Amino acid sequence: MGAFFDAEDFISEALDSIKSQVDPQGKAIIACSGGVDSMVTAALAARAIGDRLLAVYVDSGLMRKGETEEVEAMMKHMGINYRIADSADEYFSALKGVTDPEQKRKIIGERFIRIFERYARESGATYLFQGTIAPDWIESGDGVRDTIKSHHNVGGLPADMNMKLVEPLRDLYKDEVREVARILGLEASERQPFPGPALAIRCLGEVTPEKIAIVREACFIVEDEIKKASKEGKCELPWQYFAVLLPQRSVGVQGDKRAYGYTVAVRAVTSIDGMTSNFSPLPMDVLGKISVRITSSMKESVNRVVYDITSKPPSTIEWE
Ligand code: XMP
């Protein structure tokens, strides 16, 4: 990867490969999450097969602040066929009472496939494009390593699914996908990675609309403060930066009263491809601002903020 990768060559080979995999009249569907992987895949697919591609954005209710609007704007700008699947209720009821991380991932993966099947049936698509990249399948234990996490892009494809899978980015690493995105002129090229299971795996334990609202706001604050600090030259923009809501409550003080609230962990890492990472050495004043902003904007629910100072390995980037 990296030095020997030629993005222009990759694009022309990928277009030929897609054309050879999809029948001349064949219709296809893709889930666009707004992340660089799915947007590059959609752009390549649309270039190769045009209007025969339908892009579906699943609004799971687990996405970041303003994300649905942003992704819709990107799809419009790309000029592709798209639909928005409003599915928050479906996800929250499927996740009710579930606390095990792997089970959460499996449920989310399955929901996603079921919703897709509905759209695929309606559209007559017989091909499913996915933005799977190399670390996704390596880490999902495709015979290479033990299963660390069931990645959303890989797990849960039911045996009876009547669509052929097309994965043009399967051999690429993240930095290579970004290079391709830049050449294709996609706004998604500089977006930080965001996992398929979305905020559900940043909300440890049971996922509820209330907890998702907390972690969504905390993620927004972390992103906003770190972007600001990087623009002011206080730090490099980390590879990935977000908040995690812990299920354990702890004692604090609010005014002169005892508080018993949740803890938010801030995670910011440097990495090349997500396979390994180090925690970012963020300046203390940036961390301090994040802490004050989170605890003051969510007084009722959060009274403690901590910074995750582990590298991968031994931890992983996401907490679930
Ligand atoms: P971990 O937590 O495994 O994450 O160190 C490595 C990178 O992968 C992202 N990630 C995912 N991406 N589907 C995805 O598309 C997933 O299920 C998933 N889980 C983790 C994570 O955000 C990090 O960038």
mmCIF file of C-alpha atoms and ligand atoms in Angstrom:
data_model
loop_
_atom_site.group_PDB
_atom_site.id
_atom_site.type_symbol
_atom_site.label_atom_id
_atom_site.label_comp_id
_atom_site.label_asym_id
_atom_site.label_seq_id
_atom_site.Cartn_x
_atom_site.Cartn_y
_atom_site.Cartn_z
ATOM 1 C CA MET A 1 0.000 0.000 0.000
ATOM 2 C CA GLY A 2 0.983 3.697 -0.006
ATOM 3 C CA ALA A 3 4.099 4.263 -2.082
ATOM 4 C CA PHE A 4 3.285 1.892 -4.946
ATOM 5 C CA PHE A 5 -0.397 2.726 -5.215
ATOM 6 C CA ASP A 6 -1.526 4.562 -8.353
ATOM 7 C CA ALA A 7 -5.049 5.878 -7.810
ATOM 8 C CA GLU A 8 -5.664 6.696 -11.509
ATOM 9 C CA ASP A 9 -4.760 3.155 -12.551
ATOM 10 C CA PHE A 10 -6.887 1.775 -9.769
ATOM 11 C CA ILE A 11 -9.918 3.784 -10.949
ATOM 12 C CA SER A 12 -9.716 2.611 -14.534
ATOM 13 C CA GLU A 13 -9.179 -1.005 -13.479
ATOM 14 C CA ALA A 14 -12.061 -0.789 -10.995
ATOM 15 C CA LEU A 15 -14.420 0.589 -13.668
ATOM 16 C CA ASP A 16 -13.511 -2.246 -16.049
ATOM 17 C CA SER A 17 -13.891 -4.792 -13.299
ATOM 18 C CA ILE A 18 -17.336 -3.469 -12.281
ATOM 19 C CA LYS A 19 -18.502 -3.504 -15.906
ATOM 20 C CA SER A 20 -17.384 -7.092 -16.251
ATOM 21 C CA GLN A 21 -19.084 -8.166 -13.016
ATOM 22 C CA VAL A 22 -22.470 -6.484 -13.620
ATOM 23 C CA ASP A 23 -24.650 -7.610 -16.570
ATOM 24 C CA PRO A 24 -25.317 -4.892 -19.166
ATOM 25 C CA GLN A 25 -28.957 -4.498 -18.016
ATOM 26 C CA GLY A 26 -28.287 -5.425 -14.364
ATOM 27 C CA LYS A 27 -29.482 -3.122 -11.596
ATOM 28 C CA ALA A 28 -27.514 -2.540 -8.422
ATOM 29 C CA ILE A 29 -27.974 -1.072 -4.990
ATOM 30 C CA ILE A 30 -25.549 0.389 -2.476
ATOM 31 C CA ALA A 31 -25.774 1.686 1.068
ATOM 32 C CA CYS A 32 -24.241 5.121 1.320
ATOM 33 C CA SER A 33 -23.256 5.917 4.879
ATOM 34 C CA GLY A 34 -21.446 9.113 3.912
ATOM 35 C CA GLY A 35 -18.095 7.587 4.837
ATOM 36 C CA VAL A 36 -15.277 7.700 2.334
ATOM 37 C CA ASP A 37 -15.469 3.946 1.614
ATOM 38 C CA SER A 38 -19.130 3.824 0.618
ATOM 39 C CA MET A 39 -19.039 7.165 -1.209
ATOM 40 C CA VAL A 40 -16.039 6.124 -3.322
ATOM 41 C CA THR A 41 -17.709 2.794 -4.054
ATOM 42 C CA ALA A 42 -20.940 4.577 -5.059
ATOM 43 C CA ALA A 43 -19.054 7.031 -7.263
ATOM 44 C CA LEU A 44 -17.183 4.233 -9.045
ATOM 45 C CA ALA A 45 -20.369 2.176 -9.423
ATOM 46 C CA ALA A 46 -22.311 5.153 -10.799
ATOM 47 C CA ARG A 47 -19.534 5.906 -13.282
ATOM 48 C CA ALA A 48 -19.556 2.310 -14.455
ATOM 49 C CA ILE A 49 -23.296 1.606 -14.597
ATOM 50 C CA GLY A 50 -24.963 5.047 -14.335
ATOM 51 C CA ASP A 51 -28.654 5.138 -13.420
ATOM 52 C CA ARG A 52 -28.815 1.411 -12.908
ATOM 53 C CA LEU A 53 -27.359 2.095 -9.459
ATOM 54 C CA LEU A 54 -29.596 3.051 -6.555
ATOM 55 C CA ALA A 55 -27.872 4.477 -3.464
ATOM 56 C CA VAL A 56 -29.739 4.074 -0.186
ATOM 57 C CA TYR A 57 -28.858 5.981 2.932
ATOM 58 C CA VAL A 58 -30.224 4.252 6.004
ATOM 59 C CA ASP A 59 -31.075 6.721 8.725
ATOM 60 C CA SER A 60 -30.713 4.322 11.642
ATOM 61 C CA GLY A 61 -31.199 7.032 14.258
ATOM 62 C CA LEU A 62 -27.627 6.193 15.310
ATOM 63 C CA MET A 63 -25.826 8.698 13.103
ATOM 64 C CA ARG A 64 -23.940 11.829 14.131
ATOM 65 C CA LYS A 65 -25.383 15.300 14.457
ATOM 66 C CA GLY A 66 -26.441 16.711 11.069
ATOM 67 C CA GLU A 67 -25.120 13.634 9.284
ATOM 68 C CA THR A 68 -28.288 12.730 7.382
ATOM 69 C CA GLU A 69 -28.531 16.217 5.885
ATOM 70 C CA GLU A 70 -24.824 16.226 5.013
ATOM 71 C CA VAL A 71 -24.939 12.855 3.299
ATOM 72 C CA GLU A 72 -28.034 13.813 1.336
ATOM 73 C CA ALA A 73 -26.251 16.944 0.136
ATOM 74 C CA MET A 74 -23.239 14.854 -0.950
ATOM 75 C CA MET A 75 -25.399 12.387 -2.877
ATOM 76 C CA LYS A 76 -27.204 15.255 -4.599
ATOM 77 C CA HIS A 77 -23.887 16.798 -5.506
ATOM 78 C CA MET A 78 -22.659 13.480 -6.929
ATOM 79 C CA GLY A 79 -25.766 13.362 -9.116
ATOM 80 C CA ILE A 80 -26.616 9.769 -8.263
ATOM 81 C CA ASN A 81 -29.982 8.048 -7.802
ATOM 82 C CA TYR A 82 -30.692 7.909 -4.088
ATOM 83 C CA ARG A 83 -33.317 7.194 -1.419
ATOM 84 C CA ILE A 84 -33.308 7.844 2.328
ATOM 85 C CA ALA A 85 -34.610 5.010 4.504
ATOM 86 C CA ASP A 86 -36.017 6.421 7.720
ATOM 87 C CA SER A 87 -35.437 3.432 10.029
ATOM 88 C CA ALA A 88 -34.689 4.747 13.531
ATOM 89 C CA ASP A 89 -37.673 3.057 15.223
ATOM 90 C CA GLU A 90 -36.777 -0.273 13.702
ATOM 91 C CA TYR A 91 -33.191 -0.106 14.992
ATOM 92 C CA PHE A 92 -34.072 1.046 18.490
ATOM 93 C CA SER A 93 -36.637 -1.692 18.976
ATOM 94 C CA ALA A 94 -34.239 -4.368 17.661
ATOM 95 C CA LEU A 95 -31.557 -3.145 20.097
ATOM 96 C CA LYS A 96 -33.799 -2.900 23.149
ATOM 97 C CA GLY A 97 -32.278 -4.717 26.130
ATOM 98 C CA VAL A 98 -29.166 -5.826 24.212
ATOM 99 C CA THR A 99 -25.843 -5.119 25.934
ATOM 100 C CA ASP A 100 -23.339 -7.528 24.389
ATOM 101 C CA PRO A 101 -21.127 -5.730 21.817
ATOM 102 C CA GLU A 102 -21.017 -8.596 19.332
ATOM 103 C CA GLN A 103 -24.761 -9.085 19.567
ATOM 104 C CA LYS A 104 -25.291 -5.365 18.965
ATOM 105 C CA ARG A 105 -23.072 -5.532 15.891
ATOM 106 C CA LYS A 106 -24.885 -8.610 14.557
ATOM 107 C CA ILE A 107 -28.347 -7.082 15.098
ATOM 108 C CA ILE A 108 -27.335 -3.852 13.379
ATOM 109 C CA GLY A 109 -25.749 -5.753 10.477
ATOM 110 C CA GLU A 110 -28.884 -7.854 10.029
ATOM 111 C CA ARG A 111 -31.273 -4.883 10.189
ATOM 112 C CA PHE A 112 -29.191 -3.153 7.576
ATOM 113 C CA ILE A 113 -29.379 -6.158 5.250
ATOM 114 C CA ARG A 114 -33.148 -6.562 5.781
ATOM 115 C CA ILE A 115 -33.807 -2.895 5.001
ATOM 116 C CA PHE A 116 -31.648 -3.244 1.963
ATOM 117 C CA GLU A 117 -33.469 -6.289 0.777
ATOM 118 C CA ARG A 118 -36.702 -4.288 0.856
ATOM 119 C CA TYR A 119 -35.232 -1.538 -1.302
ATOM 120 C CA ALA A 120 -33.490 -4.036 -3.544
ATOM 121 C CA ARG A 121 -36.712 -5.945 -4.145
ATOM 122 C CA GLU A 122 -38.535 -2.736 -4.973
ATOM 123 C CA SER A 123 -35.811 -1.566 -7.329
ATOM 124 C CA GLY A 124 -35.213 -4.938 -8.968
ATOM 125 C CA ALA A 125 -31.508 -4.828 -8.067
ATOM 126 C CA THR A 126 -29.613 -8.084 -8.309
ATOM 127 C CA TYR A 127 -26.215 -6.675 -7.317
ATOM 128 C CA LEU A 128 -25.126 -5.279 -3.981
ATOM 129 C CA PHE A 129 -22.152 -2.923 -3.898
ATOM 130 C CA GLN A 130 -20.237 -2.651 -0.633
ATOM 131 C CA GLY A 131 -17.373 -0.430 0.460
ATOM 132 C CA THR A 132 -15.483 -3.204 2.240
ATOM 133 C CA ILE A 133 -11.771 -2.429 2.532
ATOM 134 C CA ALA A 134 -8.896 -4.703 3.495
ATOM 135 C CA PRO A 135 -8.830 -4.127 7.294
ATOM 136 C CA ASP A 136 -12.578 -4.908 7.462
ATOM 137 C CA TRP A 137 -12.221 -8.477 6.326
ATOM 138 C CA ILE A 138 -8.804 -9.054 7.856
ATOM 139 C CA GLU A 139 -10.168 -8.088 11.281
ATOM 140 C CA SER A 140 -13.389 -10.040 10.789
ATOM 141 C CA GLY A 141 -11.408 -13.261 10.744
ATOM 142 C CA ASP A 142 -11.610 -14.180 7.082
ATOM 143 C CA GLY A 143 -9.161 -16.987 7.695
ATOM 144 C CA VAL A 144 -6.369 -14.511 8.369
ATOM 145 C CA ARG A 145 -6.795 -13.673 12.021
ATOM 146 C CA ASP A 146 -9.105 -14.522 14.877
ATOM 147 C CA THR A 147 -12.333 -12.550 14.979
ATOM 148 C CA ILE A 148 -11.731 -9.320 16.872
ATOM 149 C CA LYS A 149 -15.015 -7.667 15.950
ATOM 150 C CA SER A 150 -17.688 -8.630 13.449
ATOM 151 C CA HIS A 151 -17.376 -5.730 11.112
ATOM 152 C CA HIS A 152 -20.628 -4.316 9.906
ATOM 153 C CA ASN A 153 -19.559 -4.446 6.257
ATOM 154 C CA VAL A 154 -18.774 -8.135 6.399
ATOM 155 C CA GLY A 155 -21.024 -9.909 8.864
ATOM 156 C CA GLY A 156 -24.654 -10.856 8.599
ATOM 157 C CA LEU A 157 -25.098 -11.511 4.881
ATOM 158 C CA PRO A 158 -27.818 -14.167 4.899
ATOM 159 C CA ALA A 159 -27.267 -17.251 2.756
ATOM 160 C CA ASP A 160 -30.605 -16.714 0.975
ATOM 161 C CA MET A 161 -29.742 -13.197 -0.125
ATOM 162 C CA ASN A 162 -30.498 -12.984 -3.756
ATOM 163 C CA MET A 163 -27.879 -10.418 -4.756
ATOM 164 C CA LYS A 164 -24.352 -10.713 -6.045
ATOM 165 C CA LEU A 165 -21.784 -8.875 -3.968
ATOM 166 C CA VAL A 166 -19.439 -6.384 -5.667
ATOM 167 C CA GLU A 167 -16.628 -4.962 -3.533
ATOM 168 C CA PRO A 168 -14.309 -2.790 -5.638
ATOM 169 C CA LEU A 169 -12.235 -1.547 -2.666
ATOM 170 C CA ARG A 170 -11.631 -4.952 -1.109
ATOM 171 C CA ASP A 171 -7.842 -4.807 -1.459
ATOM 172 C CA LEU A 172 -7.405 -1.154 -0.493
ATOM 173 C CA TYR A 173 -6.358 0.460 2.760
ATOM 174 C CA LYS A 174 -7.860 3.674 4.049
ATOM 175 C CA ASP A 175 -5.128 6.028 2.843
ATOM 176 C CA GLU A 176 -5.494 4.579 -0.658
ATOM 177 C CA VAL A 177 -9.278 5.043 -0.604
ATOM 178 C CA ARG A 178 -8.751 8.696 0.335
ATOM 179 C CA GLU A 179 -6.388 9.139 -2.604
ATOM 180 C CA VAL A 180 -9.032 7.727 -4.939
ATOM 181 C CA ALA A 181 -11.686 9.999 -3.371
ATOM 182 C CA ARG A 182 -9.531 13.080 -3.975
ATOM 183 C CA ILE A 183 -9.066 12.185 -7.630
ATOM 184 C CA LEU A 184 -12.815 11.620 -7.978
ATOM 185 C CA GLY A 185 -13.390 15.044 -6.371
ATOM 186 C CA LEU A 186 -15.500 13.699 -3.510
ATOM 187 C CA GLU A 187 -16.098 15.809 -0.417
ATOM 188 C CA ALA A 188 -16.014 12.637 1.643
ATOM 189 C CA SER A 189 -12.261 12.286 1.037
ATOM 190 C CA GLU A 190 -11.189 14.022 4.241
ATOM 191 C CA ARG A 191 -13.942 12.776 6.517
ATOM 192 C CA GLN A 192 -12.765 10.775 9.469
ATOM 193 C CA PRO A 193 -13.750 7.097 9.466
ATOM 194 C CA PHE A 194 -17.067 6.289 11.097
ATOM 195 C CA PRO A 195 -18.037 2.687 11.906
ATOM 196 C CA GLY A 196 -20.993 0.932 10.272
ATOM 197 C CA PRO A 197 -22.723 0.254 13.618
ATOM 198 C CA ALA A 198 -22.439 4.010 14.180
ATOM 199 C CA LEU A 199 -23.035 5.540 17.621
ATOM 200 C CA ALA A 200 -24.423 2.226 18.929
ATOM 201 C CA ILE A 201 -20.877 0.984 19.575
ATOM 202 C CA ARG A 202 -19.933 4.300 21.203
ATOM 203 C CA CYS A 203 -22.789 3.883 23.646
ATOM 204 C CA LEU A 204 -21.582 1.031 25.831
ATOM 205 C CA GLY A 205 -24.247 -1.283 27.168
ATOM 206 C CA GLU A 206 -27.879 -0.873 26.181
ATOM 207 C CA VAL A 207 -28.649 1.525 23.353
ATOM 208 C CA THR A 208 -31.556 3.892 23.987
ATOM 209 C CA PRO A 209 -32.620 7.056 22.136
ATOM 210 C CA GLU A 210 -31.716 9.090 25.256
ATOM 211 C CA LYS A 211 -28.182 7.677 25.487
ATOM 212 C CA ILE A 212 -27.653 8.084 21.768
ATOM 213 C CA ALA A 213 -28.656 11.743 22.104
ATOM 214 C CA ILE A 214 -25.954 12.191 24.783
ATOM 215 C CA VAL A 215 -23.180 10.490 22.846
ATOM 216 C CA ARG A 216 -24.232 12.317 19.647
ATOM 217 C CA GLU A 217 -23.847 15.699 21.356
ATOM 218 C CA ALA A 218 -20.572 14.626 23.017
ATOM 219 C CA CYS A 219 -19.165 13.437 19.671
ATOM 220 C CA PHE A 220 -20.169 16.734 18.102
ATOM 221 C CA ILE A 221 -18.392 18.711 20.836
ATOM 222 C CA VAL A 222 -15.232 16.591 20.554
ATOM 223 C CA GLU A 223 -15.167 17.012 16.762
ATOM 224 C CA ASP A 224 -15.899 20.722 16.941
ATOM 225 C CA GLU A 225 -13.249 21.538 19.577
ATOM 226 C CA ILE A 226 -10.548 19.409 17.953
ATOM 227 C CA LYS A 227 -11.192 20.846 14.486
ATOM 228 C CA LYS A 228 -11.043 24.343 15.959
ATOM 229 C CA ALA A 229 -7.791 23.579 17.805
ATOM 230 C CA SER A 230 -6.243 22.159 14.668
ATOM 231 C CA LYS A 231 -7.230 25.240 12.623
ATOM 232 C CA GLU A 232 -5.601 27.416 15.288
ATOM 233 C CA GLY A 233 -2.414 25.356 14.919
ATOM 234 C CA LYS A 234 -2.608 23.943 18.453
ATOM 235 C CA CYS A 235 -2.502 20.320 17.296
ATOM 236 C CA GLU A 236 -2.538 18.085 14.250
ATOM 237 C CA LEU A 237 -5.943 16.823 13.225
ATOM 238 C CA PRO A 238 -6.034 13.259 14.613
ATOM 239 C CA TRP A 239 -6.889 10.347 12.330
ATOM 240 C CA GLN A 240 -10.081 9.742 14.285
ATOM 241 C CA TYR A 241 -11.626 11.575 17.246
ATOM 242 C CA PHE A 242 -14.889 11.004 19.060
ATOM 243 C CA ALA A 243 -16.662 10.432 22.367
ATOM 244 C CA VAL A 244 -17.841 7.249 24.040
ATOM 245 C CA LEU A 245 -20.622 7.076 26.628
ATOM 246 C CA LEU A 246 -19.910 4.663 29.472
ATOM 247 C CA PRO A 247 -22.826 2.865 31.125
ATOM 248 C CA GLN A 248 -21.428 3.206 34.637
ATOM 249 C CA ARG A 249 -22.484 6.241 36.639
ATOM 250 C CA SER A 250 -20.321 7.974 39.216
ATOM 251 C CA VAL A 251 -20.750 10.540 41.945
ATOM 252 C CA GLY A 252 -20.196 14.225 41.283
ATOM 253 C CA VAL A 253 -21.388 17.576 42.509
ATOM 254 C CA GLN A 254 -23.725 19.956 40.708
ATOM 255 C CA GLY A 255 -24.061 23.350 42.431
ATOM 256 C CA ASP A 256 -24.114 22.228 46.061
ATOM 257 C CA LYS A 257 -25.994 19.007 45.348
ATOM 258 C CA ARG A 258 -24.819 15.463 44.872
ATOM 259 C CA ALA A 259 -24.958 14.345 41.237
ATOM 260 C CA TYR A 260 -24.873 10.805 39.917
ATOM 261 C CA GLY A 261 -24.153 10.951 36.214
ATOM 262 C CA TYR A 262 -22.533 9.214 33.294
ATOM 263 C CA THR A 263 -18.917 9.378 32.188
ATOM 264 C CA VAL A 264 -17.874 10.347 28.677
ATOM 265 C CA ALA A 265 -14.538 9.060 27.393
ATOM 266 C CA VAL A 266 -12.778 11.121 24.738
ATOM 267 C CA ARG A 267 -10.859 9.133 22.119
ATOM 268 C CA ALA A 268 -8.451 10.684 19.615
ATOM 269 C CA VAL A 269 -5.936 8.575 17.734
ATOM 270 C CA THR A 270 -3.252 8.770 15.107
ATOM 271 C CA SER A 271 -3.168 5.939 12.606
ATOM 272 C CA ILE A 272 -2.443 5.147 8.981
ATOM 273 C CA ASP A 273 -4.941 2.449 8.251
ATOM 274 C CA GLY A 274 -6.800 1.725 11.487
ATOM 275 C CA MET A 275 -4.925 -1.540 11.993
ATOM 276 C CA THR A 276 -2.746 -0.035 14.712
ATOM 277 C CA SER A 277 -2.959 3.345 16.389
ATOM 278 C CA ASN A 278 -1.538 5.597 19.073
ATOM 279 C CA PHE A 279 -3.491 7.996 21.217
ATOM 280 C CA SER A 280 -3.092 11.612 20.090
ATOM 281 C CA PRO A 281 -1.104 13.887 22.406
ATOM 282 C CA LEU A 282 -3.841 16.547 22.538
ATOM 283 C CA PRO A 283 -2.968 19.748 24.389
ATOM 284 C CA MET A 284 -4.368 19.856 27.933
ATOM 285 C CA ASP A 285 -6.255 23.098 27.311
ATOM 286 C CA VAL A 286 -8.112 21.492 24.378
ATOM 287 C CA LEU A 287 -9.046 18.520 26.560
ATOM 288 C CA GLY A 288 -10.085 20.915 29.313
ATOM 289 C CA LYS A 289 -12.378 22.842 26.961
ATOM 290 C CA ILE A 290 -13.983 19.629 25.748
ATOM 291 C CA SER A 291 -14.587 18.536 29.321
ATOM 292 C CA VAL A 292 -16.157 21.833 30.392
ATOM 293 C CA ARG A 293 -18.329 22.052 27.287
ATOM 294 C CA ILE A 294 -19.628 18.481 27.616
ATOM 295 C CA THR A 295 -20.399 18.690 31.328
ATOM 296 C CA SER A 296 -21.982 22.134 31.094
ATOM 297 C CA SER A 297 -24.148 21.410 28.060
ATOM 298 C CA MET A 298 -25.335 18.098 29.516
ATOM 299 C CA LYS A 299 -25.489 18.948 33.231
ATOM 300 C CA GLU A 300 -28.321 16.534 33.901
ATOM 301 C CA SER A 301 -26.603 13.482 32.498
ATOM 302 C CA VAL A 302 -22.784 13.753 32.374
ATOM 303 C CA ASN A 303 -20.546 14.711 35.306
ATOM 304 C CA ARG A 304 -17.197 13.186 34.349
ATOM 305 C CA VAL A 305 -14.968 13.232 31.261
ATOM 306 C CA VAL A 306 -11.846 11.076 30.840
ATOM 307 C CA TYR A 307 -9.242 10.781 28.083
ATOM 308 C CA ASP A 308 -8.381 7.368 26.667
ATOM 309 C CA ILE A 309 -4.582 7.022 26.576
ATOM 310 C CA THR A 310 -4.275 3.517 25.185
ATOM 311 C CA SER A 311 -2.849 2.491 21.865
ATOM 312 C CA LYS A 312 -4.019 -0.280 19.544
ATOM 313 C CA PRO A 313 -2.905 -2.897 20.448
ATOM 314 C CA PRO A 314 -3.696 -3.683 23.212
ATOM 315 C CA SER A 315 -6.972 -1.731 22.892
ATOM 316 C CA THR A 316 -8.959 -1.171 19.717
ATOM 317 C CA ILE A 317 -9.956 2.267 18.412
ATOM 318 C CA GLU A 318 -13.675 1.883 19.114
ATOM 319 C CA TRP A 319 -14.625 0.615 22.544
ATOM 320 C CA GLU A 320 -16.945 -2.161 21.306
HETATM 321 P P1 XMP B 1 -11.195 -0.860 15.768
HETATM 322 O O1 XMP B 1 -12.188 -0.438 16.791
HETATM 323 O O2 XMP B 1 -11.438 -2.252 15.283
HETATM 324 O O3 XMP B 1 -11.472 0.075 14.518
HETATM 325 O O4 XMP B 1 -9.779 -0.645 16.162
HETATM 326 C C1 XMP B 1 -10.637 0.206 13.404
HETATM 327 C C2 XMP B 1 -11.303 1.169 12.460
HETATM 328 O O5 XMP B 1 -12.486 0.567 11.918
HETATM 329 C C3 XMP B 1 -13.632 1.321 12.260
HETATM 330 N N1 XMP B 1 -14.683 0.336 12.542
HETATM 331 C C4 XMP B 1 -15.590 -0.055 11.640
HETATM 332 N N2 XMP B 1 -15.796 0.339 10.377
HETATM 333 N N3 XMP B 1 -17.613 -1.160 10.225
HETATM 334 C C5 XMP B 1 -16.829 -0.208 9.675
HETATM 335 O O6 XMP B 1 -17.055 0.153 8.526
HETATM 336 C C6 XMP B 1 -17.479 -1.603 11.486
HETATM 337 O O7 XMP B 1 -18.211 -2.464 11.963
HETATM 338 C C7 XMP B 1 -16.411 -1.010 12.230
HETATM 339 N N4 XMP B 1 -15.957 -1.208 13.500
HETATM 340 C C8 XMP B 1 -14.897 -0.356 13.664
HETATM 341 C C9 XMP B 1 -13.240 2.150 13.452
HETATM 342 O O8 XMP B 1 -14.031 3.329 13.574
HETATM 343 C C10 XMP B 1 -11.795 2.440 13.134
HETATM 344 O O9 XMP B 1 -11.679 3.481 12.194
#
